[in-house]
mmCIF file with all atom_site columns, C-alpha atoms in Angstrom:
data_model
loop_
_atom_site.group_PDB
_atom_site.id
_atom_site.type_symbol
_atom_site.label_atom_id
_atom_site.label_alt_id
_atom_site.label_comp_id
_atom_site.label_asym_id
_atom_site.label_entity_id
_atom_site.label_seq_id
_atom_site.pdbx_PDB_ins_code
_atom_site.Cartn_x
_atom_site.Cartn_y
_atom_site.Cartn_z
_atom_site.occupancy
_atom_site.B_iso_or_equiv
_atom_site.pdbx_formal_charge
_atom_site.auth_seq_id
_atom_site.auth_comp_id
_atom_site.auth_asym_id
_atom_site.auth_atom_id
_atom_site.pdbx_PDB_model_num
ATOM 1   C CA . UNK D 1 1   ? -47.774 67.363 -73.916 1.00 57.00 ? 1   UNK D CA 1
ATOM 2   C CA . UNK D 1 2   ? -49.027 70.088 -71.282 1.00 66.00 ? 2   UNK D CA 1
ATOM 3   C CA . UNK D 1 3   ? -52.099 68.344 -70.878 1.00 66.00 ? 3   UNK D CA 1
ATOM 4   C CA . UNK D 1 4   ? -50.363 64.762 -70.685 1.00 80.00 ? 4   UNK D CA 1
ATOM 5   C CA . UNK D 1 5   ? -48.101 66.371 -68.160 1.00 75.00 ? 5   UNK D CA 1
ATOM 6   C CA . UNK D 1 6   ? -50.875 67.679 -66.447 1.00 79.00 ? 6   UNK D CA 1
ATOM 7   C CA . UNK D 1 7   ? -52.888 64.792 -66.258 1.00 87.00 ? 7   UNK D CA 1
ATOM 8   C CA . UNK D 1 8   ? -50.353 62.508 -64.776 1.00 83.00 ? 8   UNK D CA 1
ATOM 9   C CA . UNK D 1 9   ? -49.696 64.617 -61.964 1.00 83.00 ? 9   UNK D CA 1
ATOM 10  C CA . UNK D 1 10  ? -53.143 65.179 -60.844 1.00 88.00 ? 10  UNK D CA 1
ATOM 11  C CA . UNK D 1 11  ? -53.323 61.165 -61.448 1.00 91.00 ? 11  UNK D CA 1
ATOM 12  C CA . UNK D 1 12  ? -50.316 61.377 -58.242 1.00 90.00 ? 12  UNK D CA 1
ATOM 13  C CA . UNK D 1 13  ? -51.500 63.394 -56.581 1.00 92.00 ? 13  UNK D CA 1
ATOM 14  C CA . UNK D 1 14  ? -54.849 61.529 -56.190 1.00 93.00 ? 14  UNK D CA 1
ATOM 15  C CA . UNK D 1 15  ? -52.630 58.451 -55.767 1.00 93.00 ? 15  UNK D CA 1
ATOM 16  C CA . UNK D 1 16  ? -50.098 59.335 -53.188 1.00 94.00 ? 16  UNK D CA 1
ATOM 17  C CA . UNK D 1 17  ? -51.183 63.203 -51.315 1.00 95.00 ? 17  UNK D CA 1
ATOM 18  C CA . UNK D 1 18  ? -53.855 61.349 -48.527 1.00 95.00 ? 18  UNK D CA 1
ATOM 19  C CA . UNK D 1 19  ? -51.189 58.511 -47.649 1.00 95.00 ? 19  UNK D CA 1
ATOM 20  C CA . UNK D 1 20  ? -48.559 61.235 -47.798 1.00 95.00 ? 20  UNK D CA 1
ATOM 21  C CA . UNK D 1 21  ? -49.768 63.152 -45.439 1.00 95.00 ? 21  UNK D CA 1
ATOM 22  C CA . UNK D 1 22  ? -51.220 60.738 -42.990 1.00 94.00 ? 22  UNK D CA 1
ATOM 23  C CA . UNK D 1 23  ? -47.524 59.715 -42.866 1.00 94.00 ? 23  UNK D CA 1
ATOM 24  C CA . UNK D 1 24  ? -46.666 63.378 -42.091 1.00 94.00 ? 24  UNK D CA 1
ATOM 25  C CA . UNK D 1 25  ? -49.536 63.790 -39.724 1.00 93.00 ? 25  UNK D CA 1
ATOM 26  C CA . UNK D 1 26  ? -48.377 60.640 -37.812 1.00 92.00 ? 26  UNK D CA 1
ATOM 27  C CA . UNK D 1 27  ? -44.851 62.626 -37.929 1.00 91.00 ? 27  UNK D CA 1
ATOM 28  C CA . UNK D 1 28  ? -45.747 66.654 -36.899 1.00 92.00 ? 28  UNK D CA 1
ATOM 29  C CA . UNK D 1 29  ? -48.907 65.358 -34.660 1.00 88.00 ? 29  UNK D CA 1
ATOM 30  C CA . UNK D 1 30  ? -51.206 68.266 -36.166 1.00 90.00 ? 30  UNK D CA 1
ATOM 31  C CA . UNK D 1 31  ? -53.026 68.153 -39.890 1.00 93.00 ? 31  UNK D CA 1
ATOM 32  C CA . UNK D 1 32  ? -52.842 71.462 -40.650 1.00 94.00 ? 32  UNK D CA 1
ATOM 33  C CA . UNK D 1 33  ? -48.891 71.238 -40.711 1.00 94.00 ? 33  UNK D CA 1
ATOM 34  C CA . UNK D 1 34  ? -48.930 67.680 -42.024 1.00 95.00 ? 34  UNK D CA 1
ATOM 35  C CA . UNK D 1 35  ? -50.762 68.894 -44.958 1.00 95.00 ? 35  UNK D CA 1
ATOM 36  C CA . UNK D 1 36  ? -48.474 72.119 -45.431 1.00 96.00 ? 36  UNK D CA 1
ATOM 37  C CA . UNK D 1 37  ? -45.545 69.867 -45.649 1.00 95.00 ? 37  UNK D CA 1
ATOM 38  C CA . UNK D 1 38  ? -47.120 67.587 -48.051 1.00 96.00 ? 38  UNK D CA 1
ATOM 39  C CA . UNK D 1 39  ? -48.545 70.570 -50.539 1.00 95.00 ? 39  UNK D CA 1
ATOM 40  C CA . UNK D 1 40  ? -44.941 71.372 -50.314 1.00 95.00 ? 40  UNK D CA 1
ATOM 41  C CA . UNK D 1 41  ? -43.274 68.232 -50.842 1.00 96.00 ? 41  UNK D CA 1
ATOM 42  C CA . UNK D 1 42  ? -45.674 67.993 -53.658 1.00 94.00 ? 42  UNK D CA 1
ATOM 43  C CA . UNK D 1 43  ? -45.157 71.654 -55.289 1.00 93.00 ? 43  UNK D CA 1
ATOM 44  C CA . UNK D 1 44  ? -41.349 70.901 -55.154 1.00 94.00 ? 44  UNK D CA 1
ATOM 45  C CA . UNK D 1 45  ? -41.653 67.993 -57.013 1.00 94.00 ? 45  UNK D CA 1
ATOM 46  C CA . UNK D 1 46  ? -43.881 69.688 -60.031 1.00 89.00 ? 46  UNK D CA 1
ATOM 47  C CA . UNK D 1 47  ? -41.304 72.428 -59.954 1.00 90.00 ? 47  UNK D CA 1
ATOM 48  C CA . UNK D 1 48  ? -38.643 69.358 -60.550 1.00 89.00 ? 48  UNK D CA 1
ATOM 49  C CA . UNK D 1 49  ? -41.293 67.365 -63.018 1.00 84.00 ? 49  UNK D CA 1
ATOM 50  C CA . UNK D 1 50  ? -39.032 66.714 -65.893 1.00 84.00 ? 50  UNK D CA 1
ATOM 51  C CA . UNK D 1 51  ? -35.545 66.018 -63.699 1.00 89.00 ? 51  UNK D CA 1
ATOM 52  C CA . UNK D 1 52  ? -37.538 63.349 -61.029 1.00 88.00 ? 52  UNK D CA 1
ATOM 53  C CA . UNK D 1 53  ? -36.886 59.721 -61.657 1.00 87.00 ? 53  UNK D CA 1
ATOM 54  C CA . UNK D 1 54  ? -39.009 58.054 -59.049 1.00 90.00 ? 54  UNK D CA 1
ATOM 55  C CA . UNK D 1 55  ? -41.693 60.607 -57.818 1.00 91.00 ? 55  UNK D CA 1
ATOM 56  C CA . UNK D 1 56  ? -42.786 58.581 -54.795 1.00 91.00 ? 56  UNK D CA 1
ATOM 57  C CA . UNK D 1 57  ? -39.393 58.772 -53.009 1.00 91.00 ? 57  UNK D CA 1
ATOM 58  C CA . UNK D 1 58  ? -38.541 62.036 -54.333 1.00 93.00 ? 58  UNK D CA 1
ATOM 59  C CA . UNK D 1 59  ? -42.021 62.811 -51.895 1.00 95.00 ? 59  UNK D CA 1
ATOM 60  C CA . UNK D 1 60  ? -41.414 61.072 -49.024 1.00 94.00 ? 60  UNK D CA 1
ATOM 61  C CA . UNK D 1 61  ? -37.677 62.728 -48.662 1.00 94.00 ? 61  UNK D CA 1
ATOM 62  C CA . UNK D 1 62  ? -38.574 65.639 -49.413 1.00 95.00 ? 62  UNK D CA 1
ATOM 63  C CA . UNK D 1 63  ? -41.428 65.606 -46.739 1.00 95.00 ? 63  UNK D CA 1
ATOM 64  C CA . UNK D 1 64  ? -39.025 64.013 -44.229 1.00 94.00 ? 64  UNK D CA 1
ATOM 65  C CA . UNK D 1 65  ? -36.416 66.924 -44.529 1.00 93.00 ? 65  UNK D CA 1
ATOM 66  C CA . UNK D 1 66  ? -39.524 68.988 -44.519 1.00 95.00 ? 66  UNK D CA 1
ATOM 67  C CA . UNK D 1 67  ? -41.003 67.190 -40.841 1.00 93.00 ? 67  UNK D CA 1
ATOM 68  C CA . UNK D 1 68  ? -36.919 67.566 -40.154 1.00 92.00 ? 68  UNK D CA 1
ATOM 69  C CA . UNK D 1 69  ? -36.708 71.249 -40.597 1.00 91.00 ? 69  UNK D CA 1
ATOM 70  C CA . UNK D 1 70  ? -40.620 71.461 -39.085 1.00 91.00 ? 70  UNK D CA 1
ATOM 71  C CA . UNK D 1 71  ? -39.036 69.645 -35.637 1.00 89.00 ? 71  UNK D CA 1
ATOM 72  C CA . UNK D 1 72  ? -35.868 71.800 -35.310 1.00 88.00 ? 72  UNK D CA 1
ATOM 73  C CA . UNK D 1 73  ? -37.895 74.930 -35.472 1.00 87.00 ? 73  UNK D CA 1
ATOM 74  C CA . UNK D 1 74  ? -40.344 73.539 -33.025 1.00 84.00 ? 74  UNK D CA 1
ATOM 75  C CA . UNK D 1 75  ? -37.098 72.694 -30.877 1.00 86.00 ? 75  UNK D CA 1
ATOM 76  C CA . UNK D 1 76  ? -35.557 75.965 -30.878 1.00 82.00 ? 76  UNK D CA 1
ATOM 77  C CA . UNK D 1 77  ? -39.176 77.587 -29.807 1.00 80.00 ? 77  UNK D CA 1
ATOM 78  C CA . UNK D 1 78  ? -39.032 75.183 -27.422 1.00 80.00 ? 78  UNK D CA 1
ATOM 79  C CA . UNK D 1 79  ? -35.470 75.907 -25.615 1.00 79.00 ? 79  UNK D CA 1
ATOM 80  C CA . UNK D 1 80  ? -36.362 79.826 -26.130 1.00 75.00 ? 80  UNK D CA 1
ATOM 81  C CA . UNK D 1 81  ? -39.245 79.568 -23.816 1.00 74.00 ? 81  UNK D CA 1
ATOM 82  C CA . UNK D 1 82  ? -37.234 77.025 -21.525 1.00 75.00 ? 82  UNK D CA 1
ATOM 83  C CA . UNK D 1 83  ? -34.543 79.961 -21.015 1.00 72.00 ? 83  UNK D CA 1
ATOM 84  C CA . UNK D 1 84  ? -37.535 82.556 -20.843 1.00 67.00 ? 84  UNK D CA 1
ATOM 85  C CA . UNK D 1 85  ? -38.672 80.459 -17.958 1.00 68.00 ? 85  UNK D CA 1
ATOM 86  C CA . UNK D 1 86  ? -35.449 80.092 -16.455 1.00 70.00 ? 86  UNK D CA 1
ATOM 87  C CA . UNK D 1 87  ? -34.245 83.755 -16.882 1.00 63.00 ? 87  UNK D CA 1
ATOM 88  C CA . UNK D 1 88  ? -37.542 84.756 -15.139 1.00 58.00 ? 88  UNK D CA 1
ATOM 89  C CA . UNK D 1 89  ? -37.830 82.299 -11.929 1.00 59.00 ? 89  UNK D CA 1
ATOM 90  C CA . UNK D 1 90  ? -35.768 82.363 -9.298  1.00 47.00 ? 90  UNK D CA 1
ATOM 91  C CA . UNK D 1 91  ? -34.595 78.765 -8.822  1.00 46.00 ? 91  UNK D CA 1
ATOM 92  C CA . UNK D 1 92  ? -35.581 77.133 -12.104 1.00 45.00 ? 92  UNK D CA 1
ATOM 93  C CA . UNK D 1 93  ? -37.142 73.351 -12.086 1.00 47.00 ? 93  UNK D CA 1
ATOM 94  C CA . UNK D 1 94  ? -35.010 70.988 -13.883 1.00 49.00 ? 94  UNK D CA 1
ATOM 95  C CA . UNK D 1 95  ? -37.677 69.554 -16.581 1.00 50.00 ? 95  UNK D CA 1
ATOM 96  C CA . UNK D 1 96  ? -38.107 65.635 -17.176 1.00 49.00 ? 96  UNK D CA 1
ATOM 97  C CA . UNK D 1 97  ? -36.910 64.494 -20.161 1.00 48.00 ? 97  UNK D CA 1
ATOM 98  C CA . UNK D 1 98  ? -39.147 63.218 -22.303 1.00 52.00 ? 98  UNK D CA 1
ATOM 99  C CA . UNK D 1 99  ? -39.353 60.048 -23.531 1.00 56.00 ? 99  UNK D CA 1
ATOM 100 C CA . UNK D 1 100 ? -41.198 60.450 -26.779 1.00 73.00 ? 100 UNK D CA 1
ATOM 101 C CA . UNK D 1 101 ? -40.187 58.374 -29.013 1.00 75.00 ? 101 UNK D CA 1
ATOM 102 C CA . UNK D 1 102 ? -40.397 61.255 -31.954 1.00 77.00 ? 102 UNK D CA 1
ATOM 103 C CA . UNK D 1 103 ? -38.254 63.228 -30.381 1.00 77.00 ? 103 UNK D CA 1
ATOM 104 C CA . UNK D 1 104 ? -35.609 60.889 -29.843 1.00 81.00 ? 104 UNK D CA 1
ATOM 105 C CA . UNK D 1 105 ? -35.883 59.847 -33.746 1.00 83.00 ? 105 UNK D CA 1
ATOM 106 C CA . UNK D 1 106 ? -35.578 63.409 -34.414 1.00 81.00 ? 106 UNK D CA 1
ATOM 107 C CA . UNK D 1 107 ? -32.831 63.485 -32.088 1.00 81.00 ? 107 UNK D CA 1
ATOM 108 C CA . UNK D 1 108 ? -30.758 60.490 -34.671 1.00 86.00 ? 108 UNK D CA 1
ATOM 109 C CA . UNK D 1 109 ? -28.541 61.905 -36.510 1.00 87.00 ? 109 UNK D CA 1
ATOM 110 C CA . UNK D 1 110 ? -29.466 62.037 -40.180 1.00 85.00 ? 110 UNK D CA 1
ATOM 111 C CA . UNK D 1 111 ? -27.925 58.742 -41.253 1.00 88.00 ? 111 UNK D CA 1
ATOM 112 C CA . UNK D 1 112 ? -30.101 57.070 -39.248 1.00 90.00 ? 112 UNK D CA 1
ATOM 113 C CA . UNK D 1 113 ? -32.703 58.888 -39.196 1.00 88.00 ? 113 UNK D CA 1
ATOM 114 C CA . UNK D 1 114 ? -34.129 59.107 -42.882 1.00 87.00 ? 114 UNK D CA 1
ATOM 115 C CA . UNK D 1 115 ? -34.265 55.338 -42.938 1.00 90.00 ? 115 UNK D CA 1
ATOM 116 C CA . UNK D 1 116 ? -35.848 54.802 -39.791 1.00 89.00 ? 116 UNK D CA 1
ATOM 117 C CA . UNK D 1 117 ? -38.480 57.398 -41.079 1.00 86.00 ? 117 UNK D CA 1
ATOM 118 C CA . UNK D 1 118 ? -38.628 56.077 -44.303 1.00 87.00 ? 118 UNK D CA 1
ATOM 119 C CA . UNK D 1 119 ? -38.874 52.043 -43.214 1.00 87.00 ? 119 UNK D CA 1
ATOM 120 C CA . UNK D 1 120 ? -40.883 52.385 -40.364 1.00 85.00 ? 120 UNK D CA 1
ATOM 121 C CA . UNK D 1 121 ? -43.172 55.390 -40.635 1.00 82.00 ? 121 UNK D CA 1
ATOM 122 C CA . UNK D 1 122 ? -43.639 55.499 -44.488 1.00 83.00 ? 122 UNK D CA 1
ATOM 123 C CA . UNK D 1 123 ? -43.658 51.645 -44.708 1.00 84.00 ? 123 UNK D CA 1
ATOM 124 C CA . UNK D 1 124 ? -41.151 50.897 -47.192 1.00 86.00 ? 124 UNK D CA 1
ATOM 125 C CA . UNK D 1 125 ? -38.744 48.283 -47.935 1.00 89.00 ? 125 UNK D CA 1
ATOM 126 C CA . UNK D 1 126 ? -35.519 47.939 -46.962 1.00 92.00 ? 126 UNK D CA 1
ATOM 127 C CA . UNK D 1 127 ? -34.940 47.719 -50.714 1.00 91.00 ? 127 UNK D CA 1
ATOM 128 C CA . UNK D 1 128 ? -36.777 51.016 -51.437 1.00 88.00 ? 128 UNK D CA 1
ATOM 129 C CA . UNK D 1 129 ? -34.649 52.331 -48.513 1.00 89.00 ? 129 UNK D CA 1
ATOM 130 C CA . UNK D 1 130 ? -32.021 51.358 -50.209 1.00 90.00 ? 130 UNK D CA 1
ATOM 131 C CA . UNK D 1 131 ? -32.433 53.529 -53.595 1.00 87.00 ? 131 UNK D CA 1
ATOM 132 C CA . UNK D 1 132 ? -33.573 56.368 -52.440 1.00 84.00 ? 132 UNK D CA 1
ATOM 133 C CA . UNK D 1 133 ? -30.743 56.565 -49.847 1.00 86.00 ? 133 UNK D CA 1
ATOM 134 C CA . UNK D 1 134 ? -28.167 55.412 -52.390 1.00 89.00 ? 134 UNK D CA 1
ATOM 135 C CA . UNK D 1 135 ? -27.233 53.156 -49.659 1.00 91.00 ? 135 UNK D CA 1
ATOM 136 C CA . UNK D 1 136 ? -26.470 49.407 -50.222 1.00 94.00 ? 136 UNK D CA 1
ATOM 137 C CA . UNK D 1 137 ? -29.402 47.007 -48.169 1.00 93.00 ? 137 UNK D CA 1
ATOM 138 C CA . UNK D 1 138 ? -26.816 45.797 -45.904 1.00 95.00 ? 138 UNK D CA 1
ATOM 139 C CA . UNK D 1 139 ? -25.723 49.126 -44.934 1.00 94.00 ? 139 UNK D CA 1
ATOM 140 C CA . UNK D 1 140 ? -29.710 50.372 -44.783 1.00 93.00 ? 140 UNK D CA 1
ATOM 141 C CA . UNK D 1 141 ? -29.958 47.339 -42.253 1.00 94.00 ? 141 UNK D CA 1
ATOM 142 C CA . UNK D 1 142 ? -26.911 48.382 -40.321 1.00 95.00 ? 142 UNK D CA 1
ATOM 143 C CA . UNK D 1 143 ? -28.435 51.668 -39.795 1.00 93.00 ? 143 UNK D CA 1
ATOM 144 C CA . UNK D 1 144 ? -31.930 50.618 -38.933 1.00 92.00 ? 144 UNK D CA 1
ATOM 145 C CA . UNK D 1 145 ? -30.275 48.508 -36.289 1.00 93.00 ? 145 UNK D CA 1
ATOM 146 C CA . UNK D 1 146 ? -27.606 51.389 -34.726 1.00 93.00 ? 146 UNK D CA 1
ATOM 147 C CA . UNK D 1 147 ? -30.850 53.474 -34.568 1.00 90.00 ? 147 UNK D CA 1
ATOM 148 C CA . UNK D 1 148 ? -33.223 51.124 -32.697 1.00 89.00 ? 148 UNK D CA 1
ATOM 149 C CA . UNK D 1 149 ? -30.321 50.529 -30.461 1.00 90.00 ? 149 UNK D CA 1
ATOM 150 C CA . UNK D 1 150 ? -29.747 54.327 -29.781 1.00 88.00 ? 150 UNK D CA 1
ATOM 151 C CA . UNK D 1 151 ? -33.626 54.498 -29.300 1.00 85.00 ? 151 UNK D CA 1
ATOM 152 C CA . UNK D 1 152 ? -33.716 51.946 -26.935 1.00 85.00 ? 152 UNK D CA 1
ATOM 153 C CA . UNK D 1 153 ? -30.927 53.604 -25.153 1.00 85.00 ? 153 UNK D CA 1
ATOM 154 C CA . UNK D 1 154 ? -32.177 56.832 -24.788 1.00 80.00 ? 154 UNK D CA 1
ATOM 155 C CA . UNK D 1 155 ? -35.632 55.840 -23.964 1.00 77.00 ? 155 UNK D CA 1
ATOM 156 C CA . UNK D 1 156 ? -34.727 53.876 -21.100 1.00 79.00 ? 156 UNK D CA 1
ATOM 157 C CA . UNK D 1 157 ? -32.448 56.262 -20.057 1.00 77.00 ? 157 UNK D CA 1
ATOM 158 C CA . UNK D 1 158 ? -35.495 59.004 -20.155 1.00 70.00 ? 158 UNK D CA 1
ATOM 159 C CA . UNK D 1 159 ? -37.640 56.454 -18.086 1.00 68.00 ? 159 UNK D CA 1
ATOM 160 C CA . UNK D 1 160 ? -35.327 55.696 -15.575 1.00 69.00 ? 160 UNK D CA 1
ATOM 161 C CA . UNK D 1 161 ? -35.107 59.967 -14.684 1.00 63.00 ? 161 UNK D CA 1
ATOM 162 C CA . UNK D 1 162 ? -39.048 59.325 -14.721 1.00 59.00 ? 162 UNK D CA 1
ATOM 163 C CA . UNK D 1 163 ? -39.700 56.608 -12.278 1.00 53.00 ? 163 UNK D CA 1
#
């Protein structure tokens, strides 16, 4: 059983860890944290072997609340050295927003953002989507299309203060 067990996780892991974290690297922009969240996706789902119905999605959510948690950190760093900045100059600079498009999906709220992660970084299906959100298709749709719509709105938005 151990050995079966064993076996068909290594036989994942082969299957699903480069594509997994490509999708992360894609996500974080740096391998060495795309492949942290990955391991980690991946040691969460051994330690949840028995209890995971669909191991695939049970990675890819995992990782995207892991890239979630790995963008909020990187924001709060962020806005600490914005108000060290600020505390220390005189007349501080107002900063350009910026219009990158992953930080305005990490800016979605969650609803929308875990399928627009899931459809259009990890390349599922709307029907995949769909079950691992334990959303109905129509609704996964309805989201997908709120969020492009907020996307386009803040990005043009963040290149009109550019021009």
């Amino acid at each position: 059983m151990k050995r079966s067990r064993d076996t068909a996780a290594s036989e994942l892991f082969a299957a699903l860890y480069p594509r997994l974290a490509g999708w992360c690297r894609r996500l974080v922009d740096d391998d060495e944290t795309a492949h942290e969240i990955a391991s980690e996706a991946f040691t969460r789902l051994w330690a949840r072997w028995t209890s995971v119905d669909e191991p695939r999605g049970f990675l890819y959510v995992t990782a995207a609340n892991l890239v979630r948690d790995h963008w909020r950190k990187l924001e709060r760093e962020r806005r600490a050295v914005r108000r060290a900045r600020t505390e220390a100059a005189v007349r501080p600079h107002a900063e350009a927003p910026d219009p990158s498009v992953r930080l305005l999906v990490q800016s979605l709220p969650e609803r929308l953002r875990v399928p627009i992660l899931l459809h259009y970084y990890a390349d599922m299906p709307i029907r995949e989507v769909s079950v691992l959100t334990g959303r109905k298709e129509g609704t996964v749709k309805a989201d997908l299309h709120a969020a492009r719509e907020l996307l386009r709105v803040h990005l043009r938005r963040s290149l009109d203060h550019t021009v």
